Short mmCIF file of C-alpha atoms and ligand atoms in Angstrom, two decimals:
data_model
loop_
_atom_site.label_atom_id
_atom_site.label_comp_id
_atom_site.label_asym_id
_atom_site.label_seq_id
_atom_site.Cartn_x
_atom_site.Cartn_y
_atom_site.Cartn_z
CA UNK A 1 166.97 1.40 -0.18
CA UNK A 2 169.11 -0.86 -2.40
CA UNK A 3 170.89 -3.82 -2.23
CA UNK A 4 174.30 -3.23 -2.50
CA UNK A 5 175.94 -3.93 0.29
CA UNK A 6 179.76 -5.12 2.18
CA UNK A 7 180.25 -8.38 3.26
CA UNK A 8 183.47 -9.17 4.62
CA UNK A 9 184.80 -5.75 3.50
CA UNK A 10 183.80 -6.59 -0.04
CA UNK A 11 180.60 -4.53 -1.76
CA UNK A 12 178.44 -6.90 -3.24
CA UNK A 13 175.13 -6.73 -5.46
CA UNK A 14 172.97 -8.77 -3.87
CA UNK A 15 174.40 -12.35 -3.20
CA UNK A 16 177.18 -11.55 -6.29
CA UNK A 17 180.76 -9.83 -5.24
CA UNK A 18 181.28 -7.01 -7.84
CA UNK A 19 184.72 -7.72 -8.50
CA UNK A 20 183.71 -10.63 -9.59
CA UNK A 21 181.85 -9.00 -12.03
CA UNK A 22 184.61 -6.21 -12.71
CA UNK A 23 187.14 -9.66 -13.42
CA UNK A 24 184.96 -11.41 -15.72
CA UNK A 25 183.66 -8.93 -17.26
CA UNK A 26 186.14 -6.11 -17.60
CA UNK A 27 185.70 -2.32 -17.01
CA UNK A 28 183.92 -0.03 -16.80
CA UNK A 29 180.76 -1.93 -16.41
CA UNK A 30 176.99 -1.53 -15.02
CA UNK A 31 175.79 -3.60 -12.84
CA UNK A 32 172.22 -3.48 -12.22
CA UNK A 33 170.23 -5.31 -9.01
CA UNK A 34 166.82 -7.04 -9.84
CA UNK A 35 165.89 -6.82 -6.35
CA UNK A 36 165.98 -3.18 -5.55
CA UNK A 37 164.23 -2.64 -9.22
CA UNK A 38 161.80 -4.92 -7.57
CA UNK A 39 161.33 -3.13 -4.15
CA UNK A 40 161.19 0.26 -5.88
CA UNK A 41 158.57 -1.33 -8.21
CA UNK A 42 156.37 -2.37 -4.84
CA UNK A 43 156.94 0.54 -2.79
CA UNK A 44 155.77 3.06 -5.76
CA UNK A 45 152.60 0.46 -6.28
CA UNK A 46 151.96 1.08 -2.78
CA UNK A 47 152.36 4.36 -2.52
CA UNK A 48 150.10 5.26 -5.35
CA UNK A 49 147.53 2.10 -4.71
CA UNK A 50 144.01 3.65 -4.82
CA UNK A 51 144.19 6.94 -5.77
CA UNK A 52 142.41 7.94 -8.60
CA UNK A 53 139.28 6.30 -9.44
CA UNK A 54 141.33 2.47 -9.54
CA UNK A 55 144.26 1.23 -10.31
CA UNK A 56 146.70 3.76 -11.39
CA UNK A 57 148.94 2.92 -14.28
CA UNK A 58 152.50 3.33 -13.88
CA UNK A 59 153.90 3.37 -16.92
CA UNK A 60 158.15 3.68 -16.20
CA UNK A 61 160.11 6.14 -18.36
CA UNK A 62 162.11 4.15 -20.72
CA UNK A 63 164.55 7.16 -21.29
CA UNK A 64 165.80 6.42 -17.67
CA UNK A 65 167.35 3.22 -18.44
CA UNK A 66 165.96 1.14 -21.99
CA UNK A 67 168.17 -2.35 -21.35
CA UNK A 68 165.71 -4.71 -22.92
CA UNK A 69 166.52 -6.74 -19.57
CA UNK A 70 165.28 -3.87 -17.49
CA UNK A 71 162.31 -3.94 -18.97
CA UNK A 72 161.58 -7.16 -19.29
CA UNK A 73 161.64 -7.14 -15.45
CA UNK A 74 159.13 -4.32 -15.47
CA UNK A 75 157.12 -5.68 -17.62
CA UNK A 76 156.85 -8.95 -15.79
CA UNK A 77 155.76 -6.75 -12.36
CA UNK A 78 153.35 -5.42 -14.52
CA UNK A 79 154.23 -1.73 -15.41
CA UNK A 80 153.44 -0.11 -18.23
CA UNK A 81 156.50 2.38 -20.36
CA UNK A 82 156.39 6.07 -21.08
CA UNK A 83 158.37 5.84 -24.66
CA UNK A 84 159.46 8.95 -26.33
CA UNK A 85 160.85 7.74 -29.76
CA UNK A 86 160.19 4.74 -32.44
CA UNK A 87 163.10 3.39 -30.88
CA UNK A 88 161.76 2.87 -27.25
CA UNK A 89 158.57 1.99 -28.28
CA UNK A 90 160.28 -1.05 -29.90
CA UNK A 91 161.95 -1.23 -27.35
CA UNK A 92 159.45 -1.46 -24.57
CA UNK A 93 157.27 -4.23 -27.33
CA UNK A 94 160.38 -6.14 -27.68
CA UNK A 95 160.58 -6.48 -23.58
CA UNK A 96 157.10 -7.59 -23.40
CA UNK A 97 155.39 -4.28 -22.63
CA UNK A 98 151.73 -4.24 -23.84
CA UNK A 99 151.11 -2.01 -25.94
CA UNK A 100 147.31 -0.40 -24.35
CA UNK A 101 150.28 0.25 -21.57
CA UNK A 102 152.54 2.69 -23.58
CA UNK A 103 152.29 6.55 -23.25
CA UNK A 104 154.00 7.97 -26.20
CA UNK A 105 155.05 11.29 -24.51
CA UNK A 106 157.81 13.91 -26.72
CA UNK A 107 157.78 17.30 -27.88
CA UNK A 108 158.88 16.03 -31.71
CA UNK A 109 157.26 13.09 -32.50
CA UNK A 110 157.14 12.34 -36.49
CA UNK A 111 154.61 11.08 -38.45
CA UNK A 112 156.54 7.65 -39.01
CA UNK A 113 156.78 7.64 -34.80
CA UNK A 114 153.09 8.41 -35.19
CA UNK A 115 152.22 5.48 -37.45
CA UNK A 116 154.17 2.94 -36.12
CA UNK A 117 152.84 3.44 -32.50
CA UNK A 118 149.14 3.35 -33.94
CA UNK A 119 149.58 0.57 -35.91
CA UNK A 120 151.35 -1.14 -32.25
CA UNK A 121 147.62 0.02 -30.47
CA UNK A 122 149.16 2.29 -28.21
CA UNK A 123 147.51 3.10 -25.20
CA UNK A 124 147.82 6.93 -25.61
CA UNK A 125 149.48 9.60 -26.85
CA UNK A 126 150.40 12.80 -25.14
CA UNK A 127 150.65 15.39 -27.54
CA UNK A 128 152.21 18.44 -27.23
CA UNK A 129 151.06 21.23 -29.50
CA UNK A 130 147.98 21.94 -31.99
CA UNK A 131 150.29 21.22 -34.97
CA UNK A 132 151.01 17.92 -33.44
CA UNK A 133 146.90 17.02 -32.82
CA UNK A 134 146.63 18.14 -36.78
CA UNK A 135 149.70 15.89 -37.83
CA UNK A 136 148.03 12.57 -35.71
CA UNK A 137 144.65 13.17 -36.96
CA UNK A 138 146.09 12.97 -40.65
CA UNK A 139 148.19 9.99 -39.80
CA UNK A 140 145.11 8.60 -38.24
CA UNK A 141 142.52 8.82 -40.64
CA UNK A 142 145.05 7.63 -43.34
CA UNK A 143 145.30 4.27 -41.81
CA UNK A 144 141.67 4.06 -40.75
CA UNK A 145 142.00 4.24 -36.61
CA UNK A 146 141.88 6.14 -34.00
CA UNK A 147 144.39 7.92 -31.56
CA UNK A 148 143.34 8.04 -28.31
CA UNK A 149 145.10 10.98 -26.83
CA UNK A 150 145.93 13.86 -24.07
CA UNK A 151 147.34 17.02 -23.91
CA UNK A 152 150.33 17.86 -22.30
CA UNK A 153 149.73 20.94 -19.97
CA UNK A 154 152.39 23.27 -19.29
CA UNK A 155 151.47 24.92 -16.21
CA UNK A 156 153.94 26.93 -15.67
CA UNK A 157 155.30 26.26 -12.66
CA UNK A 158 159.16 26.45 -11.62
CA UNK A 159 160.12 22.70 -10.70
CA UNK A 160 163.31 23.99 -8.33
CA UNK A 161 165.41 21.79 -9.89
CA UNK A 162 168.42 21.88 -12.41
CA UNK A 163 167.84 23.66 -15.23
CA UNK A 164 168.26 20.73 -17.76
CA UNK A 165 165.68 18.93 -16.20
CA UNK A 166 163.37 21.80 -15.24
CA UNK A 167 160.29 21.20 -17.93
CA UNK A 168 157.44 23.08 -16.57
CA UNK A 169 158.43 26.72 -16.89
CA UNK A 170 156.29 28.92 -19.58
CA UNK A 171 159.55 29.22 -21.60
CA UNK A 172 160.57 25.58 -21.39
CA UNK A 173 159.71 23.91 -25.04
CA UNK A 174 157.26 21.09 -22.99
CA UNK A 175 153.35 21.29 -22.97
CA UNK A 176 150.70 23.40 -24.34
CA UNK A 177 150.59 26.87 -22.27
CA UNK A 178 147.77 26.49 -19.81
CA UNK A 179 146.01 29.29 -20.96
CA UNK A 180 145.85 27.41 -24.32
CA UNK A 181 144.75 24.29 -23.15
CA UNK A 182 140.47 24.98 -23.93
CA UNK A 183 141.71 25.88 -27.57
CA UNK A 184 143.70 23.31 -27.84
CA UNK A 185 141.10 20.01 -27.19
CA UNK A 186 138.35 22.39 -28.59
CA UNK A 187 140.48 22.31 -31.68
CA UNK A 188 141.15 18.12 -31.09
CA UNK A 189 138.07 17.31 -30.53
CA UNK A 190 136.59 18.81 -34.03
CA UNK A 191 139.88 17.14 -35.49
CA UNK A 192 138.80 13.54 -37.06
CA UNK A 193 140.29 9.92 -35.83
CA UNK A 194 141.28 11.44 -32.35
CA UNK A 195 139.46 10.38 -29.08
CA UNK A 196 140.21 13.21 -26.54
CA UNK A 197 140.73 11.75 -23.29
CA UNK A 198 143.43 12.83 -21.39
CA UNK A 199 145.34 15.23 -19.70
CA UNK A 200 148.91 15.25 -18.34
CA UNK A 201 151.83 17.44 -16.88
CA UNK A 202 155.91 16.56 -16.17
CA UNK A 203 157.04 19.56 -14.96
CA UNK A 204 161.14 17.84 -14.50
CA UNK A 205 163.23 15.49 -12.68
CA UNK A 206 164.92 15.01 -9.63
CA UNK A 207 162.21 16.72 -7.54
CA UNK A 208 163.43 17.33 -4.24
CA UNK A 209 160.41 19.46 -2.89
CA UNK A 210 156.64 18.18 -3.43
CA UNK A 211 155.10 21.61 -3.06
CA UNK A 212 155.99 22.45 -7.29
CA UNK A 213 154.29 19.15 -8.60
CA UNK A 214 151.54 19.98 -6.12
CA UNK A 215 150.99 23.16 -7.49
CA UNK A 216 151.17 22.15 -10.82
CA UNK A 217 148.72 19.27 -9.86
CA UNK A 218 145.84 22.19 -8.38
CA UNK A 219 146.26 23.47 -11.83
CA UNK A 220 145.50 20.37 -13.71
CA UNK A 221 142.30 19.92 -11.26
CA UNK A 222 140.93 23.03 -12.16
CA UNK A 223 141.66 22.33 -15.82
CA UNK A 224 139.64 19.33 -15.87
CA UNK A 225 136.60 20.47 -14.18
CA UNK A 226 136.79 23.34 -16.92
CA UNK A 227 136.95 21.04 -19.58
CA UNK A 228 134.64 18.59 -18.80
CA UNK A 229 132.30 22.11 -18.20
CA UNK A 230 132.84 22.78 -22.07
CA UNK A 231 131.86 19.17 -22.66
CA UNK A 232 135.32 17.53 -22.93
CA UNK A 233 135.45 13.48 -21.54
CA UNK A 234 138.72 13.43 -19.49
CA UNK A 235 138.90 10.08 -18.13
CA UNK A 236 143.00 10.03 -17.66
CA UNK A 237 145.12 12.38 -15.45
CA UNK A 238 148.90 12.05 -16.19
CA UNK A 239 150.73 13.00 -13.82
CA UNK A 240 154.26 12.34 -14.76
CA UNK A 241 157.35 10.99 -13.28
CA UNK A 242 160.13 13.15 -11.67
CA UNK A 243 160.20 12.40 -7.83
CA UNK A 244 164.20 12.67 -6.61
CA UNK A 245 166.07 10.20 -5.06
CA UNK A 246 169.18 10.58 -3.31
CA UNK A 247 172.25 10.76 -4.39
CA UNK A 248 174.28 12.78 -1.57
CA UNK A 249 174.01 10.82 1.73
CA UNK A 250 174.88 14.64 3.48
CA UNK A 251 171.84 16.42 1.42
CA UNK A 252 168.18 15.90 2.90
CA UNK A 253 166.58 12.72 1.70
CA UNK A 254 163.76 13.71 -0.72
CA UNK A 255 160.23 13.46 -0.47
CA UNK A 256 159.30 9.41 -0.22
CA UNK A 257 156.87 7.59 -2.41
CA UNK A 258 154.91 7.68 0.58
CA UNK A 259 154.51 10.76 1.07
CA UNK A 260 153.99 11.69 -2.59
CA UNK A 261 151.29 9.26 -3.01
CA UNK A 262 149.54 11.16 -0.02
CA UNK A 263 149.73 14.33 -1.71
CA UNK A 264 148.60 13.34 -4.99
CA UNK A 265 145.75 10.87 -2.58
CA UNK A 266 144.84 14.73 -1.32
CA UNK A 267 145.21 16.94 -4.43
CA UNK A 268 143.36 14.33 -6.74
CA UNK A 269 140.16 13.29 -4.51
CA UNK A 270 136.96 14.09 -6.59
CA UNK A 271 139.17 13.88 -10.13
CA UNK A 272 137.23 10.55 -11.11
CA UNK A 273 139.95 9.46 -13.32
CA UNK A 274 142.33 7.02 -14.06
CA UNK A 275 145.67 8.06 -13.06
CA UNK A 276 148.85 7.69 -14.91
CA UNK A 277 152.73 7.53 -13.28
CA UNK A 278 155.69 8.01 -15.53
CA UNK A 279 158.56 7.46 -12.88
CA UNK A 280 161.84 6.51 -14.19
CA UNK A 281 164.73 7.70 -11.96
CA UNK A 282 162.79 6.42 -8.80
CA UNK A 283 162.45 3.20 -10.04
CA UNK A 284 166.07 2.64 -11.33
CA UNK A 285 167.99 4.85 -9.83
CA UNK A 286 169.97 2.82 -6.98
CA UNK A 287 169.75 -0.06 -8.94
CA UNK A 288 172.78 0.44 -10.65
CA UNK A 289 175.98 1.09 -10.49
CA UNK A 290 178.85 2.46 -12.46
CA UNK A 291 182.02 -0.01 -12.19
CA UNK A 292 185.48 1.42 -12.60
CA UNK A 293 189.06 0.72 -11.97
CA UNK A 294 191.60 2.76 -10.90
CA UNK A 295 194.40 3.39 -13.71
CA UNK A 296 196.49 5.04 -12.00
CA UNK A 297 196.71 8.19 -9.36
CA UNK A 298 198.25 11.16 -10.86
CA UNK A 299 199.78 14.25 -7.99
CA UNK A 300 198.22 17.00 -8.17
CA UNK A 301 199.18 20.29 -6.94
CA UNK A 302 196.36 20.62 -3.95
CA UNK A 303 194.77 16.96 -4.20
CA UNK A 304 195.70 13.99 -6.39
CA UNK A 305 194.22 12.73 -9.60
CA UNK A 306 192.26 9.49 -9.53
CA UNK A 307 192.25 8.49 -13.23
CA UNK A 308 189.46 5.69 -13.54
CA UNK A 309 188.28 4.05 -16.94
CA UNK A 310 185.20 4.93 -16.82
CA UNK A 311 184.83 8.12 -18.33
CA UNK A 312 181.85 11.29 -19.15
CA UNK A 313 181.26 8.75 -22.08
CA UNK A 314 179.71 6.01 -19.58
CA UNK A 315 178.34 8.72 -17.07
CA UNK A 316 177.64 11.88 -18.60
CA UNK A 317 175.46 13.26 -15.19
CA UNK A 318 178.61 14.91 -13.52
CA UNK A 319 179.35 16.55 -16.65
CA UNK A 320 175.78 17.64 -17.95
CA UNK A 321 174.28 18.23 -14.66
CA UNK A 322 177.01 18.67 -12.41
CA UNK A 323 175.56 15.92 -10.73
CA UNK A 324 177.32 14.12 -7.62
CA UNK A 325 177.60 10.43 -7.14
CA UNK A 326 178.90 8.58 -4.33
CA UNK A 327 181.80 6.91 -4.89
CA UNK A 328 182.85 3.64 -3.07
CA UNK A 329 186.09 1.65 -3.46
CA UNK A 330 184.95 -2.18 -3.82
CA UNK A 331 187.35 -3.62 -1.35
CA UNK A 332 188.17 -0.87 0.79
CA UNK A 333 191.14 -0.54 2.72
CA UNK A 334 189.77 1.64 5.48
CA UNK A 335 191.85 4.74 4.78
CA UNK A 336 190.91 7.71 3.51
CA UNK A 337 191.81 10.42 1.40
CA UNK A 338 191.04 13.62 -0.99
CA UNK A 339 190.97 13.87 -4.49
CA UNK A 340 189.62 14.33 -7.58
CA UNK A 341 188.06 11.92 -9.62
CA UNK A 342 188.81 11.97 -13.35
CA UNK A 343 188.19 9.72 -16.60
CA UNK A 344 190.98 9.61 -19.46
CA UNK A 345 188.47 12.04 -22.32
CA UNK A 346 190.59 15.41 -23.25
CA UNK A 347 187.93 17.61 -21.70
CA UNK A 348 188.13 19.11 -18.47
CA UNK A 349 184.57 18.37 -17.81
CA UNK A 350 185.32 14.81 -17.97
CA UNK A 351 185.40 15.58 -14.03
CA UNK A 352 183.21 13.01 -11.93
CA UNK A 353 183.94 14.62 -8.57
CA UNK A 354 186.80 17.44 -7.16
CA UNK A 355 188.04 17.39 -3.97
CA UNK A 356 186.14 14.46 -2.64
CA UNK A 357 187.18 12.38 0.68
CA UNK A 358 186.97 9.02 -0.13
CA UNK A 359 188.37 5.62 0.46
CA UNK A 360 192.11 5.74 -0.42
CA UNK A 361 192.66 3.96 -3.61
CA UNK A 362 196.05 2.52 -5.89
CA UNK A 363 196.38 1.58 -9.37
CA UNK A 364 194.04 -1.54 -10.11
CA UNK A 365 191.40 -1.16 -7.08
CA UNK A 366 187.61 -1.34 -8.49
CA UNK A 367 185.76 1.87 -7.51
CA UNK A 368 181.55 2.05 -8.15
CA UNK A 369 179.95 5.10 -8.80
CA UNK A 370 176.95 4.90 -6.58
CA UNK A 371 172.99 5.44 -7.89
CA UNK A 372 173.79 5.17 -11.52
CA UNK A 373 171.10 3.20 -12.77
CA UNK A 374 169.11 6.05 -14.41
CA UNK A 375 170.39 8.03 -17.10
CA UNK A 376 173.60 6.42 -16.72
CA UNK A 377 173.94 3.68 -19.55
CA UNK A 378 171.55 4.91 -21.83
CA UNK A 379 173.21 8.39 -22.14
CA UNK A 380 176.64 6.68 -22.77
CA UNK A 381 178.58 7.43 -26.03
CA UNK A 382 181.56 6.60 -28.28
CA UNK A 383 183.33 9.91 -27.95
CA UNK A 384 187.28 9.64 -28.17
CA UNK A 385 186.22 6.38 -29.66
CA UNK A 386 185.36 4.28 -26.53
CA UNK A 387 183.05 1.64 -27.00
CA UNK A 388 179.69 2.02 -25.44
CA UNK A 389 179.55 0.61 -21.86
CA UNK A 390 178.56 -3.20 -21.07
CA UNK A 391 175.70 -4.12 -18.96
CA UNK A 392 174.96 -6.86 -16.46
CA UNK A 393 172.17 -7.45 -14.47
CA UNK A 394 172.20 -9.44 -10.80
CA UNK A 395 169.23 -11.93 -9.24
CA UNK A 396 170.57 -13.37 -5.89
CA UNK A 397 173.14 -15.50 -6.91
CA UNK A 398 172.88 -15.36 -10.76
CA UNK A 399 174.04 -12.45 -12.83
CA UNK A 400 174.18 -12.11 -16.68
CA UNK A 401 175.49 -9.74 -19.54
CA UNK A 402 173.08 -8.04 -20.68
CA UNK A 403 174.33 -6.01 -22.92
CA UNK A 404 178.29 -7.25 -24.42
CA UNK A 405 180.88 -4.55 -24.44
CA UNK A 406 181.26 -3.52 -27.84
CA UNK A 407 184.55 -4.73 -29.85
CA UNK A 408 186.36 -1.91 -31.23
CA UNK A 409 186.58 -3.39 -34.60
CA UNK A 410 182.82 -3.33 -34.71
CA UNK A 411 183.01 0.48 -34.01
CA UNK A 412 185.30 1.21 -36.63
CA UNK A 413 183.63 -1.01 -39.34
CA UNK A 414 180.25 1.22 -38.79
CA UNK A 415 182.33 3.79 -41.00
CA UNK A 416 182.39 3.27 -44.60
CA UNK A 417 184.48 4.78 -47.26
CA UNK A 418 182.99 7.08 -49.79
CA UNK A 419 183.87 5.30 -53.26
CA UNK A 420 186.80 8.08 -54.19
CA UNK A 421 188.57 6.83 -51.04
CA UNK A 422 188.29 3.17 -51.09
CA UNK A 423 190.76 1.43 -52.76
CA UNK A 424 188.65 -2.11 -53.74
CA UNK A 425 186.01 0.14 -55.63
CA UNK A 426 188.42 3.17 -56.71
C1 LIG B 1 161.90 12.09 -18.27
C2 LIG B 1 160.43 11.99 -18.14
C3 LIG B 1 159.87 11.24 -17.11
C4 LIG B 1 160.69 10.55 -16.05
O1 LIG B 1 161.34 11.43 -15.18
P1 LIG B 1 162.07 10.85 -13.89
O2 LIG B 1 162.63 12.05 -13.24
O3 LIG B 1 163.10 9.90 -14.34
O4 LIG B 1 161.02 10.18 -13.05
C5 LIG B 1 158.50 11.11 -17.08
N1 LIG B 1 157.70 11.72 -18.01
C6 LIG B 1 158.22 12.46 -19.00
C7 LIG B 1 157.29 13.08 -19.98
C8 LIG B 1 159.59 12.62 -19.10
O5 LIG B 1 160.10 13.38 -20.08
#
């Protein structure tokens, strides 16, 4: 559930009329709702409340959606940040996330990422490969501390979702193979400045179907009792984000919070550990959305062209994952039509939607692209030299830039000229 909504034939965000937004602010622009960040926040707290041997930590997945504003807001309901890079650890430090909180999850992380996130007192890190348990140890004992870690499993199960965010196959890069896993923290544990703790699995996104993680889950139980048989203290169960939300109103809705929390309630009993969340798409998923206008329609030869200015730049899902998201005129005028939905980029795939029926829409309506507060923003780009897309956030009445739209001379002047073609130094 979110809270966007009409009033008076007007789609609002919260108490605040988008076009509001879309006039003061220009387009294409986020918009982000603190409310249904807040009521996602709750209704995943409750879902989850109990299971494990306390309270569970949900730690949110930066990579969905790092504005320093969302974050701030989840750090102030008290959740935790799955970081996968120097740059959202930072991040999720400079929002006010504390750091015995932070997961460092990643398949590559370096041995300045390593440092830096020992040095913050991380609260573990979920490593990925022998190699990596060698690398931390070093980086450990050469500043004197101690990493408290897991091990990613991979347990090789097939997640049944889109193959870019399918992470738990044998051949996917993620996770030590499960029939690795005793080598692996056998090898750890002899390894100095680590403190073996952990285990975790993320086996992708946009799960649609609970029976995959719940396989994957029966795996991880019978991992840890086999562990802690060889003598191996797992206190921690990760258990990763990846639950689906939806996106298509005419698809199935998937699985609730509810009804995840009872499975992982069932699969879990007996663990005695502390369980970790990593959901990021749940959280902020229909918190956002994607504001657009219309710049003009183009005929086609079957359906016509709706050329918005938001483009594969701002929202990259249609293109990368041939994702669908609804799309809703602001003020609509109660007609209807077909067509497809393009940005200006020169690539084909710069495609949001073909052949959609839709509200009927001219030259200068505001359009929103529905459930685009995860992976939307934060995936944006300059490409054909667009400036990376503005951010606002809404509370009830209030709202608030939170991130400015880039000037284009600020682009340009992040190029410099090699001496031979400047003419000042040449
Ligand atoms: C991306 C990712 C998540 C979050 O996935 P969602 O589908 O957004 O919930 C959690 N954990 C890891 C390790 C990830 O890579």
């Amino acid at each position: 559930m979110d809270h966007f909504d009409y009033r008076d034939g007007a789609l609002f965000a919260e108490d605040v009329a988008l076009n509001a937004i879309a006039d003061a602010v220009g387009t294409p622009v986020y918009v982000y709702s603190t409310a249904t960040i807040e009521r996602h926040v709750r209704v995943f707290r409750e879902a989850v409340a109990g299971a494990g041997n306390g309270d569970p930590l949900i730690a949110f997945a930066v990579k969905a959606n790092p504005n320093r504003a969302v974050l701030a807001t989840l750090a102030r309901a008290g959740l935790g940040a799955d970081v996968v890079s120097a740059g959202e650890l930072m991040r999720a430090r400079a929002a006010g996330v504390p750091a015995d909180r932070i997961v460092f999850s990643g398949v590559g992380k370096t041995a300045a990422e390593m440092a830096l996130a020992l040095r913050e007192g991380i609260g573990q890190f979920n490593l990925e490969s022998e190699p990596e348990a060698e690398m931390l140890s070093q980086v450990a004992v050469g500043l004197g501390l101690t990493a408290p870690v897991a091990f990613r499993i991979n347990p090789n199960v097939e997640a049944g979702t889109h193959a870019k965010i399918s992470t738990g196959g044998s051949e996917d890069k993620f996770g030590v193979a499960y029939d690795r896993a005793m080598a692996a923290y056998d090898l750890a544990r002899s390894l100095p400045g680590l403190n073996v703790r952990g285990i975790a699995v993320h086996i992708g996104s946009q799960l649609t179907d609970l029976a995959p993680s719940r396989a994957a889950f029966l795996r991880i139980g019978g991992l840890i009792a086999s562990l802690r048989a060889a003598g191996h203290a797992i206190v921690s169960a990760d258990l990763g984000g990846g639950l689906g939300v939806p996106y298509d109103p005419s698809l199935p809705v998937p699985p609730s919070p509810a009804a995840y929390g009872e499975m992982v309630r069932e699969v879990t009993a007996g663990w005695d550990v502390r369980l970790v969340f990593e959901p990021g798409r749940l959280i902020v998923g229909n918190a956002g959305v994607l504001l657009t206008r219309v710049i003009r329609v183009k005929p086609g030869v079957t359906y016509p062209f709706v050329i918005v200015d938001a483009a594969m730049n701002d929202l990259l899902r249609p293109s990368l994952y041939d994702a669908w998201h609804d799309v809703r005129a602001v003020e609509p005028s109660g007609e209807r039509f077909t067509a497809h939905i393009v940005g200006p980029i020169c690539e084909s795939g710069d495609t949001f939607a073909k052949g959609r029926e839709m509200d009927r829409v001219h030259s200068g309506d505001t359009v929103g692209f529905m459930t685009a507060g995860a992976y939307g923003a934060t995936m944006a780009s300059t490409y054909n030299s667009r400036a990376l897309t503005p951010e606002v956030m809404v509370s009830g009445d209030k709202w608030a830039v939170v991130r400015e739209r880039q000037p284009l001379e600020a682009l340009i002047a992040a190029d410099s000229l090699p001496p031979w073609l400047d003419e000042e130094t040449a």
